Amino acid sequence: ISVGEGVEPGTEGALTRPGGVRGETERTLTSEELAEIGLRFEVDGEIATITLDRPDKRNAQTFATWSALARIGRTLPEQVRVVVVRGEGPSFSAGIDLRTFTPEGVPGQGSFASAAALDDGTFEKRITEAQQGFLWLRRPDIVSIAVVQGHAIGAGFQLALSCDLRILADDARFCMKEPALGLVPDLTGTKPLVDLVGVARAVEICLTARTIEAGEALRLGLAEQVVPREELPEATRTLATALLSTNRDAATATKRLLHGAVGRTLEEQCAAERAEQAVRIRALFGGTGS
Ligand code: ACO
């Protein structure tokens, strides 16, 4: 990943509910600031939409993109339950901005060459910060949907993998290109990939850096749905609406259970179900359990 200074908070803009790890109040980025980074963020009731908006560069991502995504996550309005992540133009995202590989790098954001010169601690911090842009999309209180048309390469594929669900247009193509470029995928994509397709298939996909077309992605479990490209917005709306039809607290608890299931034994999972259900039933029907 590239390094950079991230997005410096300014002084104006809406103040949000406390976010961040230390619980401080953090300012949301203005639409002008987001536009400069190549992003749009819109909230319509309980649905938020993040749009990668640099179509002329196939929505290539920079450190500023990841830093801004992390901030959107930390300052997400309380009412949002579904987060749609989409790309403007022909491709979802062509991955990391290739200028990162040049000595000059992305203006103001450094390059791999400048990253190589960082001490271990600073380097670790930079990658951690970039990963924060992806990690929050798995939060139990929201459901994230990647809406993918055209190419999703490298960081683009990892962004799609960081979402709970993926709706693909029939021209969608995934490619984990990092190993072909001498890198590893480090933007949180390896675990969901393995969880979805298994270790052997993940090895094959990553170490060949081959392209996976929409039909195969569906068969492998990398997509929940493939639709003709022109039907992508309608299919997304339909899925978002269906996701909003369940009780919010029950949905959050259920997502927490499902995510936790991967790392638990059956016995532990049964115990987790009992604990979550006790909270639900007391919330719905009263009682304190004492
Ligand atoms: N970074 C910066 N600019 C990019 C990137 C990128 N990753 N991808 C495309 N662009 C730019 C092109 O340079 C071109 O700019 P120009 O019009 O100023 O010349 C413009 O976007 C359009 O690109 P085309 O290649 O003409 O678009 P096309 O639709 O034919 O192809 C494709 C799209 C397949 C995505 C191709 O652009 C491509 O292979 N891009 C590089 C993909 C890549 O290797 N990404 C890094 C993966 S590793 C990682 O993400 C960590």
Coordinates of C-alpha atoms and ligand atoms in Angstrom, one line a residue:
I1 CA 0.0 0.0 0.0
S2 CA 1.1 3.6 -0.4
V3 CA 1.9 6.0 2.4
G4 CA 0.8 9.5 2.9
E5 CA -0.4 12.0 5.3
G6 CA -4.1 11.0 5.0
V7 CA -6.8 13.6 5.0
E8 CA -6.2 16.4 7.4
P9 CA -9.3 17.5 9.2
G10 CA -10.3 21.1 8.5
T11 CA -12.3 23.4 10.8
E12 CA -15.6 23.6 9.0
G13 CA -18.2 20.9 8.3
A14 CA -20.8 19.0 10.3
L15 CA -19.9 17.7 13.7
T16 CA -21.0 14.1 14.2
R17 CA -21.8 11.8 17.1
P18 CA -18.6 10.6 18.9
G19 CA -16.7 8.3 16.7
G20 CA -13.1 7.0 16.6
V21 CA -11.4 4.8 19.1
R22 CA -11.0 7.4 21.7
G23 CA -14.6 8.5 21.5
E24 CA -13.7 12.1 20.3
T25 CA -16.1 14.0 18.1
E26 CA -14.9 13.8 14.5
R27 CA -15.9 16.1 11.7
T28 CA -17.3 14.6 8.5
L29 CA -15.5 15.3 5.3
T30 CA -17.3 17.9 3.1
S31 CA -18.4 16.9 -0.4
E32 CA -15.7 19.1 -1.8
E33 CA -13.0 17.4 0.2
L34 CA -14.4 14.0 -0.9
A35 CA -14.5 15.1 -4.5
E36 CA -10.9 16.0 -4.4
I37 CA -10.1 12.5 -3.2
G38 CA -12.4 11.0 -5.8
L39 CA -15.2 9.9 -3.6
R40 CA -18.9 10.8 -3.1
F41 CA -21.0 10.0 0.0
E42 CA -24.7 10.2 0.1
V43 CA -27.2 9.2 2.8
D44 CA -30.9 8.5 2.0
G45 CA -32.7 7.5 5.1
E46 CA -31.2 4.2 6.4
I47 CA -29.1 3.7 3.2
A48 CA -25.7 5.3 2.7
T49 CA -23.9 5.1 -0.7
I50 CA -20.2 5.5 -1.1
T51 CA -19.2 6.1 -4.7
L52 CA -15.6 5.8 -6.0
D53 CA -15.8 8.7 -8.4
R54 CA -12.6 8.9 -10.5
P55 CA -14.0 7.1 -13.6
D56 CA -11.4 8.6 -16.0
K57 CA -8.8 6.8 -13.9
R58 CA -11.0 3.7 -13.4
N59 CA -11.5 4.7 -9.8
A60 CA -7.9 4.0 -8.9
Q61 CA -7.4 4.2 -5.1
T62 CA -4.8 6.2 -3.1
F63 CA -3.9 6.4 0.6
A64 CA -6.3 9.4 0.8
T65 CA -9.1 7.1 -0.5
W66 CA -8.6 4.6 2.4
S67 CA -8.1 7.3 5.0
A68 CA -11.4 9.0 3.8
L69 CA -13.2 5.6 3.8
A70 CA -12.1 5.1 7.4
R71 CA -13.4 8.5 8.4
I72 CA -16.7 7.8 6.7
G73 CA -16.9 4.7 8.8
R74 CA -16.1 6.5 12.0
T75 CA -18.6 9.3 11.3
L76 CA -21.4 7.2 9.8
P77 CA -24.8 8.7 10.7
E78 CA -26.5 6.6 13.5
Q79 CA -29.6 5.8 11.3
V80 CA -27.6 4.1 8.6
R81 CA -28.2 0.3 8.3
V82 CA -27.1 -0.5 4.8
V83 CA -23.9 0.8 3.1
V84 CA -23.6 0.5 -0.7
V85 CA -20.1 0.7 -2.1
R86 CA -20.1 1.4 -5.9
G87 CA -17.9 2.8 -8.6
E88 CA -18.7 5.4 -11.2
G89 CA -18.0 4.6 -14.9
P90 CA -16.9 1.5 -16.7
S91 CA -15.1 -0.1 -13.8
F92 CA -15.6 -0.6 -10.1
S93 CA -11.9 0.0 -9.4
A94 CA -8.6 -0.6 -11.1
G95 CA -6.9 -0.9 -7.7
I96 CA -4.1 1.1 -6.3
D97 CA -3.1 4.2 -8.2
L98 CA -0.2 3.0 -10.4
R99 CA 1.7 6.3 -9.7
T100 CA 2.5 4.8 -6.3
F101 CA 5.0 2.5 -8.1
T102 CA 6.8 5.5 -9.6
P103 CA 9.6 7.4 -7.8
E104 CA 7.4 10.5 -7.7
G105 CA 4.4 8.8 -6.3
V106 CA 0.9 10.3 -5.9
P107 CA 1.4 14.1 -5.2
G108 CA 1.3 14.7 -1.5
Q109 CA 0.9 11.0 -0.6
G110 CA 4.3 9.4 -1.2
S111 CA 5.2 6.2 -3.1
F112 CA 6.3 2.7 -2.4
A113 CA 9.9 4.1 -2.6
S114 CA 9.2 6.5 0.2
A115 CA 7.3 3.8 2.2
A116 CA 10.4 1.6 1.9
A117 CA 12.4 4.2 3.8
L118 CA 10.0 4.3 6.8
D119 CA 11.0 2.7 10.1
D120 CA 9.0 -0.4 11.0
G121 CA 6.7 1.3 13.5
T122 CA 5.7 4.1 11.1
F123 CA 5.3 1.6 8.2
E124 CA 3.0 -0.6 10.4
K125 CA 1.0 2.4 11.4
R126 CA 0.4 3.5 7.8
I127 CA -0.8 0.0 6.7
T128 CA -3.0 -0.2 9.8
E129 CA -4.6 3.1 8.9
A130 CA -5.2 2.1 5.3
Q131 CA -6.8 -1.2 6.5
Q132 CA -9.2 0.8 8.7
G133 CA -10.8 2.1 5.5
F134 CA -12.0 -1.5 4.7
L135 CA -12.5 -3.1 8.2
W136 CA -15.5 -1.1 9.3
L137 CA -17.6 -2.4 6.4
R138 CA -17.9 -5.7 8.4
R139 CA -19.4 -4.0 11.5
P140 CA -22.4 -5.9 12.8
D141 CA -24.7 -2.8 13.0
I142 CA -24.6 -2.4 9.2
V143 CA -24.8 -4.5 6.1
S144 CA -22.4 -3.5 3.3
I145 CA -23.0 -4.3 -0.4
A146 CA -20.4 -4.0 -3.1
V147 CA -21.9 -3.2 -6.4
V148 CA -19.4 -4.2 -9.1
Q149 CA -19.3 -3.6 -12.8
G150 CA -16.3 -3.9 -15.0
H151 CA -12.9 -4.5 -13.4
A152 CA -12.3 -4.9 -9.7
I153 CA -8.5 -5.3 -9.5
G154 CA -6.2 -5.6 -6.5
A155 CA -7.4 -3.0 -4.0
G156 CA -10.7 -2.9 -6.0
F157 CA -11.2 -6.7 -5.5
Q158 CA -10.2 -6.3 -1.8
L159 CA -12.7 -3.5 -1.4
A160 CA -15.4 -5.7 -2.8
L161 CA -14.3 -8.5 -0.5
S162 CA -14.5 -6.3 2.5
C163 CA -18.2 -5.9 2.0
D164 CA -20.7 -8.4 3.4
L165 CA -22.4 -8.9 0.0
R166 CA -21.6 -8.5 -3.6
I167 CA -23.9 -7.8 -6.5
L168 CA -22.2 -8.1 -9.9
A169 CA -23.0 -6.9 -13.3
D170 CA -22.5 -9.5 -16.0
D171 CA -19.4 -7.7 -17.2
A172 CA -17.7 -7.8 -13.7
R173 CA -14.2 -9.2 -13.4
F174 CA -12.2 -9.8 -10.3
C175 CA -8.4 -10.1 -10.2
M176 CA -6.0 -10.2 -7.2
K177 CA -3.1 -8.7 -9.1
E178 CA -0.8 -8.0 -6.1
P179 CA 1.4 -11.1 -6.4
A180 CA 2.0 -10.4 -10.1
L181 CA 3.4 -7.0 -9.0
G182 CA 5.6 -8.4 -6.3
L183 CA 3.2 -7.5 -3.4
V184 CA 0.8 -9.3 -1.1
P185 CA -2.9 -8.3 -0.8
D186 CA -2.8 -6.4 2.5
L187 CA -6.0 -4.4 2.4
T188 CA -8.0 -7.0 4.5
G189 CA -9.0 -9.1 1.5
T190 CA -7.2 -12.4 2.2
K191 CA -9.4 -13.5 5.0
P192 CA -12.8 -13.0 3.4
L193 CA -11.4 -14.5 0.2
V194 CA -10.4 -17.7 2.1
D195 CA -13.6 -17.7 4.1
L196 CA -15.6 -17.6 0.8
V197 CA -13.7 -19.9 -1.5
G198 CA -11.4 -22.0 0.8
V199 CA -7.6 -21.9 1.0
A200 CA -6.9 -24.0 -2.1
R201 CA -9.0 -21.9 -4.5
A202 CA -7.7 -18.7 -2.8
V203 CA -4.1 -19.8 -3.5
E204 CA -5.0 -20.6 -7.1
I205 CA -6.7 -17.2 -7.6
C206 CA -4.0 -15.1 -6.0
L207 CA -0.9 -16.9 -7.2
T208 CA -2.0 -16.9 -10.8
A209 CA -3.4 -13.4 -10.6
R210 CA -6.0 -14.6 -13.1
T211 CA -9.3 -12.9 -14.0
I212 CA -12.5 -14.3 -12.5
E213 CA -15.5 -13.4 -14.6
A214 CA -19.0 -12.8 -13.1
G215 CA -20.4 -16.2 -13.8
E216 CA -17.5 -18.0 -12.1
A217 CA -17.6 -15.5 -9.2
L218 CA -21.2 -16.5 -8.6
R219 CA -20.4 -20.2 -8.7
L220 CA -17.5 -19.7 -6.3
G221 CA -19.6 -17.7 -3.8
L222 CA -17.8 -14.4 -4.5
A223 CA -21.1 -12.9 -5.6
E224 CA -24.6 -13.3 -4.2
Q225 CA -26.2 -12.1 -7.5
V226 CA -25.2 -11.4 -11.1
V227 CA -27.5 -9.2 -13.2
P228 CA -27.4 -7.4 -16.5
R229 CA -25.5 -4.2 -16.1
E230 CA -28.5 -1.9 -16.7
E231 CA -30.3 -3.7 -13.9
L232 CA -27.6 -3.1 -11.3
P233 CA -29.2 0.0 -9.6
E234 CA -32.6 -1.7 -9.3
A235 CA -31.1 -5.0 -8.0
T236 CA -29.2 -3.0 -5.4
R237 CA -32.3 -1.1 -4.3
T238 CA -34.3 -4.3 -4.0
L239 CA -31.6 -6.0 -1.9
A240 CA -31.2 -2.9 0.3
T241 CA -34.9 -2.7 0.9
A242 CA -35.1 -6.4 1.8
L243 CA -32.2 -6.0 4.3
L244 CA -34.1 -3.1 5.9
S245 CA -37.2 -5.2 6.4
T246 CA -35.8 -7.0 9.5
N247 CA -35.6 -5.8 13.1
R248 CA -32.4 -3.7 13.4
D249 CA -31.2 -5.0 16.8
A250 CA -32.0 -8.6 15.7
A251 CA -30.2 -8.1 12.5
T252 CA -27.1 -6.7 14.3
A253 CA -27.1 -9.6 16.8
T254 CA -27.5 -12.2 14.0
K255 CA -24.7 -10.7 12.0
R256 CA -22.5 -10.8 15.1
L257 CA -23.4 -14.5 15.6
L258 CA -22.8 -15.4 11.9
H259 CA -19.4 -13.7 11.8
G260 CA -18.4 -15.3 15.2
A261 CA -19.5 -18.8 14.0
V262 CA -16.4 -19.2 11.8
G263 CA -14.0 -19.1 14.8
R264 CA -16.2 -21.1 17.3
T265 CA -16.9 -24.7 18.0
L266 CA -20.6 -25.8 17.7
E267 CA -20.8 -25.8 21.5
E268 CA -19.4 -22.3 21.8
Q269 CA -21.7 -21.1 19.0
C270 CA -24.8 -22.6 20.7
A271 CA -23.8 -20.7 23.9
A272 CA -23.4 -17.5 21.8
E273 CA -26.9 -18.0 20.3
R274 CA -28.4 -18.4 23.8
A275 CA -26.7 -15.3 25.1
E276 CA -27.9 -13.2 22.1
Q277 CA -31.4 -14.6 22.4
A278 CA -31.6 -13.8 26.1
V279 CA -30.9 -10.2 25.2
R280 CA -33.5 -10.2 22.4
I281 CA -36.3 -11.8 24.3
R282 CA -35.8 -9.5 27.4
A283 CA -35.7 -6.5 25.1
L284 CA -38.9 -7.6 23.3
F285 CA -40.9 -8.9 26.3
G286 CA -39.4 -7.3 29.4
G287 CA -37.5 -9.0 32.2
T288 CA -34.0 -8.6 33.6
G289 CA -32.9 -12.2 34.0
S290 CA -32.2 -11.7 37.7
Ligands
ACO1 N1 -3.9 3.7 -11.5 C1 -3.8 4.9 -12.1 N2 -4.4 5.1 -13.3 C2 -5.1 4.1 -13.8 C3 -5.2 2.8 -13.2 C4 -4.5 2.7 -11.9 N3 -4.6 1.5 -11.2 N4 -5.9 2.0 -14.0 C5 -6.3 2.7 -15.1 N5 -5.8 3.9 -15.0 C6 -5.9 5.0 -16.0 C7 -5.2 4.8 -17.2 O1 -3.8 5.2 -17.1 C8 -5.9 5.6 -18.2 O2 -5.5 7.0 -18.0 P1 -5.4 8.0 -19.3 O3 -6.7 8.0 -19.9 O4 -4.9 9.3 -18.6 O5 -4.3 7.3 -20.1 C9 -7.4 5.5 -17.7 O6 -7.3 5.1 -16.4 C10 -8.2 4.5 -18.5 O7 -7.4 3.3 -18.5 P2 -7.5 2.2 -19.6 O8 -6.5 1.2 -19.4 O9 -7.5 2.9 -21.0 O10 -9.0 1.6 -19.4 P3 -9.6 0.2 -19.8 O11 -11.0 0.3 -19.4 O12 -9.2 -0.1 -21.2 O13 -8.9 -0.8 -18.9 C11 -8.1 -1.7 -16.7 C12 -9.2 -0.9 -17.5 C13 -8.2 -3.2 -17.2 C14 -8.5 -1.6 -15.3 C15 -6.7 -1.2 -17.0 O14 -6.7 0.2 -16.9 C16 -5.7 -1.7 -16.0 O15 -5.2 -2.9 -16.2 N6 -5.3 -0.9 -15.0 C17 -4.2 -1.3 -14.0 C18 -4.7 -2.3 -13.1 C19 -3.6 -2.6 -12.0 O16 -2.6 -3.2 -12.3 N7 -3.9 -2.2 -10.7 C20 -3.0 -2.4 -9.6 C21 -3.5 -3.7 -8.9 S1 -2.5 -4.0 -7.5 C22 -3.2 -3.2 -6.2 O17 -4.3 -2.6 -6.3 C23 -2.5 -3.2 -4.8

